[in-house]
């Protein structure tokens, strides 16, 4: 293991600051500020990645991602890819090199279709920054190898989506994206300097997402809110308190990030502390700004997702 990887093995998270929450039925959202250098030099636009099926015979659990730009581009677990032979969800986060093409692990989020809608869309997928629901993404942070558990993990993804089918009504092809299309948009905007968000559903924190800079959060903001609002339709209309958000944040900061292997130009990280699990990618080559109020050797996070496995929507997923 080289020195760069070793430095990330036991790094703590940077200091996190929780802001005032807003409440939308069963959904509560709390802004997070991250006291660490901003990661710069990356392309966050989902549309910068061209996505297609494997040549020859498409594979349910694999797609080809191609960075179409001259900058490293971020592909995030939970990103939804519409089209091709099935709608898919990225299983792992990656930082793609300029103009790199790479086979990526994915899960199908459209159980009722296997085949192109038309000749023109037989291989292409649309990537627009839309995100899958946290309850569907929960297995992405488990640290398991998709090659070893691919079949069971895929079945679990379909099972989680079936809860929307059973509760909210079936769609034509049991598609995560169809359920998102049915949900009303949420009117909320990220605040100045905000780099993360805590999601509370049904009166308790479900999870959080952190980004390396504000551009990263903004690139997925509407997708995060839409996915959270969909999960909230399965929960009772209870507000999550600011106290619970702060307690969750303290627990998260107590977790040490362990190295999880290659993630393109980045390194994967993961952590588990009791019922709290986290996974993401950290910076190794991208530049960071020099403006920070702390000199502690914390992890340089590009993206991190954290889950509270004790949440009812995750515990029963």
mmCIF file of C-alpha atoms in Angstrom:
data_model
loop_
_atom_site.group_PDB
_atom_site.id
_atom_site.type_symbol
_atom_site.label_atom_id
_atom_site.label_comp_id
_atom_site.label_asym_id
_atom_site.label_seq_id
_atom_site.Cartn_x
_atom_site.Cartn_y
_atom_site.Cartn_z
ATOM 1 C CA UNK A 1 0.000 0.000 0.000
ATOM 2 C CA UNK A 2 1.500 3.327 -0.974
ATOM 3 C CA UNK A 3 1.898 6.306 1.347
ATOM 4 C CA UNK A 4 -0.931 8.320 -0.213
ATOM 5 C CA UNK A 5 -3.439 5.528 0.408
ATOM 6 C CA UNK A 6 -2.129 4.909 3.938
ATOM 7 C CA UNK A 7 -2.714 8.536 4.887
ATOM 8 C CA UNK A 8 -6.448 8.106 4.218
ATOM 9 C CA UNK A 9 -6.889 4.929 6.261
ATOM 10 C CA UNK A 10 -7.750 6.385 9.633
ATOM 11 C CA UNK A 11 -8.482 10.022 8.897
ATOM 12 C CA UNK A 12 -11.375 11.627 10.771
ATOM 13 C CA UNK A 13 -14.010 13.713 9.084
ATOM 14 C CA UNK A 14 -13.618 17.487 9.108
ATOM 15 C CA UNK A 15 -15.665 19.622 11.491
ATOM 16 C CA UNK A 16 -19.316 19.831 10.426
ATOM 17 C CA UNK A 17 -21.746 22.631 11.281
ATOM 18 C CA UNK A 18 -25.534 22.100 11.205
ATOM 19 C CA UNK A 19 -27.864 24.924 10.223
ATOM 20 C CA UNK A 20 -31.570 25.544 10.795
ATOM 21 C CA UNK A 21 -33.804 22.935 9.210
ATOM 22 C CA UNK A 22 -36.842 23.255 7.005
ATOM 23 C CA UNK A 23 -39.798 20.875 7.118
ATOM 24 C CA UNK A 24 -41.974 19.557 4.312
ATOM 25 C CA UNK A 25 -44.504 17.042 5.616
ATOM 26 C CA UNK A 26 -42.577 13.960 6.728
ATOM 27 C CA UNK A 27 -39.330 15.355 5.281
ATOM 28 C CA UNK A 28 -36.893 17.573 7.202
ATOM 29 C CA UNK A 29 -33.682 18.909 5.665
ATOM 30 C CA UNK A 30 -30.776 20.513 7.519
ATOM 31 C CA UNK A 31 -27.892 22.336 5.794
ATOM 32 C CA UNK A 32 -24.304 21.344 6.583
ATOM 33 C CA UNK A 33 -21.147 23.405 6.330
ATOM 34 C CA UNK A 34 -17.829 21.560 6.132
ATOM 35 C CA UNK A 35 -14.750 23.075 7.799
ATOM 36 C CA UNK A 36 -12.110 21.830 5.356
ATOM 37 C CA UNK A 37 -10.474 22.962 2.114
ATOM 38 C CA UNK A 38 -12.659 22.939 -0.968
ATOM 39 C CA UNK A 39 -11.775 20.368 -3.613
ATOM 40 C CA UNK A 40 -11.323 22.131 -6.947
ATOM 41 C CA UNK A 41 -10.432 21.217 -10.512
ATOM 42 C CA UNK A 42 -13.263 18.695 -10.961
ATOM 43 C CA UNK A 43 -16.219 18.560 -13.328
ATOM 44 C CA UNK A 44 -19.428 17.752 -11.428
ATOM 45 C CA UNK A 45 -21.867 17.833 -14.346
ATOM 46 C CA UNK A 46 -23.562 14.463 -14.788
ATOM 47 C CA UNK A 47 -24.068 15.332 -18.461
ATOM 48 C CA UNK A 48 -20.268 15.356 -18.964
ATOM 49 C CA UNK A 49 -20.357 11.553 -18.769
ATOM 50 C CA UNK A 50 -21.581 9.649 -21.818
ATOM 51 C CA UNK A 51 -23.084 6.357 -20.731
ATOM 52 C CA UNK A 52 -23.882 3.280 -22.793
ATOM 53 C CA UNK A 53 -24.460 -0.469 -22.700
ATOM 54 C CA UNK A 54 -21.617 -2.954 -23.090
ATOM 55 C CA UNK A 55 -20.863 -3.631 -26.740
ATOM 56 C CA UNK A 56 -22.189 -6.886 -28.124
ATOM 57 C CA UNK A 57 -24.394 -8.240 -25.352
ATOM 58 C CA UNK A 58 -25.607 -5.763 -22.692
ATOM 59 C CA UNK A 59 -25.088 -6.732 -19.045
ATOM 60 C CA UNK A 60 -27.594 -5.840 -16.311
ATOM 61 C CA UNK A 61 -24.895 -4.971 -13.752
ATOM 62 C CA UNK A 62 -22.481 -3.068 -15.993
ATOM 63 C CA UNK A 63 -22.421 0.088 -18.100
ATOM 64 C CA UNK A 64 -19.627 1.933 -19.884
ATOM 65 C CA UNK A 65 -18.934 5.466 -18.629
ATOM 66 C CA UNK A 66 -16.974 7.839 -20.851
ATOM 67 C CA UNK A 67 -15.660 11.170 -19.612
ATOM 68 C CA UNK A 68 -16.202 13.530 -22.553
ATOM 69 C CA UNK A 69 -14.212 16.425 -21.037
ATOM 70 C CA UNK A 70 -10.602 17.451 -20.435
ATOM 71 C CA UNK A 71 -11.101 17.560 -16.646
ATOM 72 C CA UNK A 72 -11.617 14.754 -14.112
ATOM 73 C CA UNK A 73 -15.361 14.152 -13.777
ATOM 74 C CA UNK A 74 -17.261 12.870 -10.741
ATOM 75 C CA UNK A 75 -19.683 9.948 -11.081
ATOM 76 C CA UNK A 76 -21.611 9.310 -7.853
ATOM 77 C CA UNK A 77 -23.181 6.195 -6.406
ATOM 78 C CA UNK A 78 -26.926 6.635 -6.530
ATOM 79 C CA UNK A 79 -26.829 8.656 -9.757
ATOM 80 C CA UNK A 80 -29.706 7.559 -12.006
ATOM 81 C CA UNK A 81 -29.149 6.762 -15.669
ATOM 82 C CA UNK A 82 -32.301 6.754 -17.785
ATOM 83 C CA UNK A 83 -32.621 4.765 -20.997
ATOM 84 C CA UNK A 84 -30.621 1.985 -22.610
ATOM 85 C CA UNK A 85 -31.993 -1.490 -22.015
ATOM 86 C CA UNK A 86 -32.999 -0.584 -18.452
ATOM 87 C CA UNK A 87 -32.846 2.451 -16.174
ATOM 88 C CA UNK A 88 -29.818 1.992 -13.904
ATOM 89 C CA UNK A 89 -28.251 3.349 -10.704
ATOM 90 C CA UNK A 90 -24.503 3.686 -10.210
ATOM 91 C CA UNK A 91 -23.362 1.323 -7.453
ATOM 92 C CA UNK A 92 -20.035 2.994 -6.653
ATOM 93 C CA UNK A 93 -18.596 6.506 -6.911
ATOM 94 C CA UNK A 94 -15.736 7.121 -9.327
ATOM 95 C CA UNK A 95 -13.475 9.963 -10.413
ATOM 96 C CA UNK A 96 -12.876 9.487 -14.133
ATOM 97 C CA UNK A 97 -9.719 10.696 -15.840
ATOM 98 C CA UNK A 98 -10.062 13.146 -18.736
ATOM 99 C CA UNK A 99 -11.523 11.311 -21.758
ATOM 100 C CA UNK A 100 -11.380 7.995 -19.891
ATOM 101 C CA UNK A 101 -13.805 5.170 -20.704
ATOM 102 C CA UNK A 102 -14.444 2.672 -17.926
ATOM 103 C CA UNK A 103 -16.841 -0.180 -17.161
ATOM 104 C CA UNK A 104 -18.807 0.685 -14.021
ATOM 105 C CA UNK A 105 -20.923 -1.373 -11.637
ATOM 106 C CA UNK A 106 -24.621 -0.508 -11.699
ATOM 107 C CA UNK A 107 -27.950 -1.785 -10.429
ATOM 108 C CA UNK A 108 -31.128 -1.960 -12.460
ATOM 109 C CA UNK A 109 -33.893 0.280 -11.099
ATOM 110 C CA UNK A 110 -36.477 -0.738 -13.715
ATOM 111 C CA UNK A 111 -37.400 -4.360 -13.145
ATOM 112 C CA UNK A 112 -40.103 -4.529 -15.806
ATOM 113 C CA UNK A 113 -38.012 -3.822 -18.919
ATOM 114 C CA UNK A 114 -35.072 -5.483 -20.656
ATOM 115 C CA UNK A 115 -34.650 -4.093 -24.131
ATOM 116 C CA UNK A 116 -34.383 -0.833 -26.004
ATOM 117 C CA UNK A 117 -37.363 1.509 -26.248
ATOM 118 C CA UNK A 118 -36.191 2.396 -29.762
ATOM 119 C CA UNK A 119 -33.215 1.867 -32.054
ATOM 120 C CA UNK A 120 -31.992 5.392 -31.270
ATOM 121 C CA UNK A 121 -31.931 4.725 -27.514
ATOM 122 C CA UNK A 122 -30.738 1.135 -27.598
ATOM 123 C CA UNK A 123 -27.443 1.935 -25.843
ATOM 124 C CA UNK A 124 -27.522 5.550 -24.687
ATOM 125 C CA UNK A 125 -28.534 6.704 -21.222
ATOM 126 C CA UNK A 126 -29.468 10.177 -20.019
ATOM 127 C CA UNK A 127 -27.542 11.386 -16.957
ATOM 128 C CA UNK A 128 -28.937 14.597 -15.477
ATOM 129 C CA UNK A 129 -27.980 14.539 -11.786
ATOM 130 C CA UNK A 130 -31.093 12.733 -10.603
ATOM 131 C CA UNK A 131 -30.582 10.607 -7.495
ATOM 132 C CA UNK A 132 -32.095 7.361 -6.304
ATOM 133 C CA UNK A 133 -33.896 7.275 -2.953
ATOM 134 C CA UNK A 134 -31.734 6.671 0.128
ATOM 135 C CA UNK A 135 -33.846 3.631 0.983
ATOM 136 C CA UNK A 136 -32.938 2.104 -2.391
ATOM 137 C CA UNK A 137 -29.273 3.130 -2.163
ATOM 138 C CA UNK A 138 -28.670 1.712 1.333
ATOM 139 C CA UNK A 139 -26.722 -1.318 0.032
ATOM 140 C CA UNK A 140 -24.300 0.900 -1.880
ATOM 141 C CA UNK A 141 -22.535 1.823 1.373
ATOM 142 C CA UNK A 142 -22.105 -1.734 2.573
ATOM 143 C CA UNK A 143 -18.593 -2.174 1.256
ATOM 144 C CA UNK A 144 -19.450 -5.512 -0.359
ATOM 145 C CA UNK A 145 -18.053 -6.393 -3.748
ATOM 146 C CA UNK A 146 -20.768 -6.317 -6.397
ATOM 147 C CA UNK A 147 -19.162 -9.252 -8.149
ATOM 148 C CA UNK A 148 -19.590 -11.429 -5.062
ATOM 149 C CA UNK A 149 -23.103 -10.368 -4.081
ATOM 150 C CA UNK A 150 -24.363 -8.874 -7.333
ATOM 151 C CA UNK A 151 -27.398 -11.143 -7.669
ATOM 152 C CA UNK A 152 -28.669 -10.747 -4.117
ATOM 153 C CA UNK A 153 -27.966 -7.006 -4.060
ATOM 154 C CA UNK A 154 -29.886 -6.549 -7.314
ATOM 155 C CA UNK A 155 -32.844 -8.462 -5.895
ATOM 156 C CA UNK A 156 -32.738 -6.256 -2.793
ATOM 157 C CA UNK A 157 -32.825 -3.105 -4.960
ATOM 158 C CA UNK A 158 -35.908 -4.368 -6.799
ATOM 159 C CA UNK A 159 -37.519 -5.292 -3.478
ATOM 160 C CA UNK A 160 -36.979 -1.782 -2.116
ATOM 161 C CA UNK A 161 -38.457 -0.193 -5.234
ATOM 162 C CA UNK A 162 -41.450 -2.539 -4.919
ATOM 163 C CA UNK A 163 -42.390 -0.718 -1.693
ATOM 164 C CA UNK A 164 -43.127 2.377 -3.786
ATOM 165 C CA UNK A 165 -45.051 0.189 -6.233
ATOM 166 C CA UNK A 166 -47.164 -1.339 -3.450
ATOM 167 C CA UNK A 167 -47.764 1.889 -1.518
ATOM 168 C CA UNK A 168 -47.927 4.597 -4.191
ATOM 169 C CA UNK A 169 -49.186 2.583 -7.140
ATOM 170 C CA UNK A 170 -47.501 0.564 -9.864
ATOM 171 C CA UNK A 171 -45.688 2.094 -12.842
ATOM 172 C CA UNK A 172 -45.522 0.674 -16.342
ATOM 173 C CA UNK A 173 -42.108 -0.939 -15.849
ATOM 174 C CA UNK A 174 -41.509 -0.696 -12.074
ATOM 175 C CA UNK A 175 -39.029 2.143 -12.574
ATOM 176 C CA UNK A 176 -37.479 4.298 -9.847
ATOM 177 C CA UNK A 177 -37.474 7.195 -12.308
ATOM 178 C CA UNK A 178 -41.199 6.826 -12.995
ATOM 179 C CA UNK A 179 -41.902 7.170 -9.277
ATOM 180 C CA UNK A 180 -39.722 10.280 -9.093
ATOM 181 C CA UNK A 181 -41.607 11.757 -12.058
ATOM 182 C CA UNK A 182 -44.848 11.412 -10.107
ATOM 183 C CA UNK A 183 -43.574 13.401 -7.107
ATOM 184 C CA UNK A 184 -44.121 17.134 -6.825
ATOM 185 C CA UNK A 185 -40.884 19.197 -6.865
ATOM 186 C CA UNK A 186 -39.676 20.613 -3.544
ATOM 187 C CA UNK A 187 -39.080 24.369 -3.352
ATOM 188 C CA UNK A 188 -35.815 24.701 -1.402
ATOM 189 C CA UNK A 189 -32.387 26.043 -2.314
ATOM 190 C CA UNK A 190 -28.908 25.455 -0.888
ATOM 191 C CA UNK A 191 -27.483 28.291 1.207
ATOM 192 C CA UNK A 192 -24.247 30.194 0.622
ATOM 193 C CA UNK A 193 -21.263 27.976 1.359
ATOM 194 C CA UNK A 194 -23.404 24.929 2.088
ATOM 195 C CA UNK A 195 -21.637 21.667 1.188
ATOM 196 C CA UNK A 196 -23.898 19.032 2.664
ATOM 197 C CA UNK A 197 -27.390 18.136 3.773
ATOM 198 C CA UNK A 198 -28.913 15.983 6.511
ATOM 199 C CA UNK A 199 -32.113 14.159 5.565
ATOM 200 C CA UNK A 200 -34.706 13.520 8.266
ATOM 201 C CA UNK A 201 -37.780 11.436 7.424
ATOM 202 C CA UNK A 202 -40.696 10.523 9.654
ATOM 203 C CA UNK A 203 -39.253 12.183 12.750
ATOM 204 C CA UNK A 204 -35.664 10.871 12.718
ATOM 205 C CA UNK A 205 -32.487 11.290 10.717
ATOM 206 C CA UNK A 206 -32.130 8.883 7.822
ATOM 207 C CA UNK A 207 -28.784 9.991 6.410
ATOM 208 C CA UNK A 208 -26.627 12.737 4.966
ATOM 209 C CA UNK A 209 -24.579 13.665 1.915
ATOM 210 C CA UNK A 210 -21.370 15.728 1.949
ATOM 211 C CA UNK A 211 -19.578 17.264 -1.040
ATOM 212 C CA UNK A 212 -16.095 18.575 -1.696
ATOM 213 C CA UNK A 213 -17.425 21.989 -2.682
ATOM 214 C CA UNK A 214 -20.644 23.930 -3.196
ATOM 215 C CA UNK A 215 -20.677 23.198 -6.948
ATOM 216 C CA UNK A 216 -20.846 19.493 -6.177
ATOM 217 C CA UNK A 217 -23.850 19.903 -3.897
ATOM 218 C CA UNK A 218 -25.628 22.154 -6.368
ATOM 219 C CA UNK A 219 -25.059 19.660 -9.193
ATOM 220 C CA UNK A 220 -27.117 17.028 -7.317
ATOM 221 C CA UNK A 221 -29.318 19.264 -5.129
ATOM 222 C CA UNK A 222 -32.636 18.826 -6.908
ATOM 223 C CA UNK A 223 -31.981 15.116 -7.313
ATOM 224 C CA UNK A 224 -31.321 14.711 -3.576
ATOM 225 C CA UNK A 225 -34.483 16.603 -2.620
ATOM 226 C CA UNK A 226 -36.707 14.735 -5.082
ATOM 227 C CA UNK A 227 -35.415 11.370 -3.882
ATOM 228 C CA UNK A 228 -35.862 12.349 -0.214
ATOM 229 C CA UNK A 229 -39.402 13.566 -0.884
ATOM 230 C CA UNK A 230 -40.197 10.196 -2.465
ATOM 231 C CA UNK A 231 -38.914 8.299 0.581
ATOM 232 C CA UNK A 232 -40.943 10.637 2.784
ATOM 233 C CA UNK A 233 -44.147 9.394 1.168
ATOM 234 C CA UNK A 234 -43.570 6.067 2.954
ATOM 235 C CA UNK A 235 -43.200 7.658 6.403
ATOM 236 C CA UNK A 236 -45.477 9.335 9.002
ATOM 237 C CA UNK A 237 -45.702 13.134 8.919
ATOM 238 C CA UNK A 238 -43.378 13.886 11.811
ATOM 239 C CA UNK A 239 -40.666 16.544 11.972
ATOM 240 C CA UNK A 240 -37.063 15.616 12.674
ATOM 241 C CA UNK A 241 -35.605 17.877 15.362
ATOM 242 C CA UNK A 242 -32.451 19.968 15.126
ATOM 243 C CA UNK A 243 -31.240 18.148 18.237
ATOM 244 C CA UNK A 244 -31.415 14.820 16.382
ATOM 245 C CA UNK A 245 -29.558 16.340 13.425
ATOM 246 C CA UNK A 246 -26.763 17.552 15.699
ATOM 247 C CA UNK A 247 -26.535 14.186 17.480
ATOM 248 C CA UNK A 248 -26.260 12.427 14.109
ATOM 249 C CA UNK A 249 -23.524 14.850 13.062
ATOM 250 C CA UNK A 250 -21.531 14.205 16.245
ATOM 251 C CA UNK A 251 -21.732 10.461 15.667
ATOM 252 C CA UNK A 252 -20.659 10.920 12.057
ATOM 253 C CA UNK A 253 -17.633 12.966 13.093
ATOM 254 C CA UNK A 254 -16.655 10.156 15.454
ATOM 255 C CA UNK A 255 -16.277 7.745 12.549
ATOM 256 C CA UNK A 256 -12.834 7.141 11.007
ATOM 257 C CA UNK A 257 -12.686 6.621 7.260
ATOM 258 C CA UNK A 258 -10.935 3.423 6.158
ATOM 259 C CA UNK A 259 -9.481 2.897 2.703
ATOM 260 C CA UNK A 260 -11.821 1.047 0.358
ATOM 261 C CA UNK A 261 -9.678 0.664 -2.743
ATOM 262 C CA UNK A 262 -9.442 2.221 -6.157
ATOM 263 C CA UNK A 263 -12.104 4.656 -7.385
ATOM 264 C CA UNK A 264 -10.441 5.926 -10.540
ATOM 265 C CA UNK A 265 -8.381 9.012 -9.748
ATOM 266 C CA UNK A 266 -9.867 9.010 -6.232
ATOM 267 C CA UNK A 267 -9.786 6.508 -3.367
ATOM 268 C CA UNK A 268 -12.907 4.872 -2.000
ATOM 269 C CA UNK A 269 -13.488 5.136 1.750
ATOM 270 C CA UNK A 270 -15.938 3.508 4.117
ATOM 271 C CA UNK A 271 -16.762 3.499 7.789
ATOM 272 C CA UNK A 272 -19.090 1.787 10.238
ATOM 273 C CA UNK A 273 -19.722 2.927 13.785
ATOM 274 C CA UNK A 274 -22.616 1.078 15.372
ATOM 275 C CA UNK A 275 -25.738 1.730 13.285
ATOM 276 C CA UNK A 276 -24.023 4.494 11.321
ATOM 277 C CA UNK A 277 -22.462 3.562 7.974
ATOM 278 C CA UNK A 278 -20.715 5.801 5.487
ATOM 279 C CA UNK A 279 -19.014 5.458 2.124
ATOM 280 C CA UNK A 280 -17.610 7.801 -0.470
ATOM 281 C CA UNK A 281 -14.513 8.968 -2.291
ATOM 282 C CA UNK A 282 -11.638 11.190 -1.182
ATOM 283 C CA UNK A 283 -9.210 13.379 -3.041
ATOM 284 C CA UNK A 284 -5.750 12.168 -4.046
ATOM 285 C CA UNK A 285 -4.895 14.240 -7.125
ATOM 286 C CA UNK A 286 -7.434 17.070 -7.376
ATOM 287 C CA UNK A 287 -6.450 20.487 -6.037
ATOM 288 C CA UNK A 288 -7.805 21.953 -2.794
ATOM 289 C CA UNK A 289 -8.199 25.581 -1.902
ATOM 290 C CA UNK A 290 -6.006 27.032 0.843
ATOM 291 C CA UNK A 291 -8.829 28.689 2.782
ATOM 292 C CA UNK A 292 -9.762 26.735 5.918
ATOM 293 C CA UNK A 293 -10.138 27.555 9.597
ATOM 294 C CA UNK A 294 -8.522 24.319 10.776
ATOM 295 C CA UNK A 295 -5.154 22.706 10.149
ATOM 296 C CA UNK A 296 -6.192 19.234 11.378
ATOM 297 C CA UNK A 297 -5.211 16.416 8.985
ATOM 298 C CA UNK A 298 -8.762 15.468 8.040
ATOM 299 C CA UNK A 299 -9.940 13.560 4.983
ATOM 300 C CA UNK A 300 -10.283 15.598 1.787
ATOM 301 C CA UNK A 301 -13.788 14.453 0.881
ATOM 302 C CA UNK A 302 -15.068 14.584 -2.675
ATOM 303 C CA UNK A 303 -18.351 12.949 -1.722
ATOM 304 C CA UNK A 304 -19.639 10.989 1.262
ATOM 305 C CA UNK A 305 -23.005 9.383 2.007
ATOM 306 C CA UNK A 306 -23.943 8.363 5.544
ATOM 307 C CA UNK A 307 -26.867 6.191 6.661
ATOM 308 C CA UNK A 308 -28.501 5.467 10.013
ATOM 309 C CA UNK A 309 -29.298 1.762 9.650
ATOM 310 C CA UNK A 310 -31.725 2.001 12.591
ATOM 311 C CA UNK A 311 -34.099 4.209 10.588
ATOM 312 C CA UNK A 312 -37.329 2.249 9.908
ATOM 313 C CA UNK A 313 -37.078 2.744 6.138
ATOM 314 C CA UNK A 314 -33.542 1.287 6.180
ATOM 315 C CA UNK A 315 -34.011 -1.306 8.912
ATOM 316 C CA UNK A 316 -36.794 -2.945 6.918
ATOM 317 C CA UNK A 317 -35.214 -2.397 3.481
#
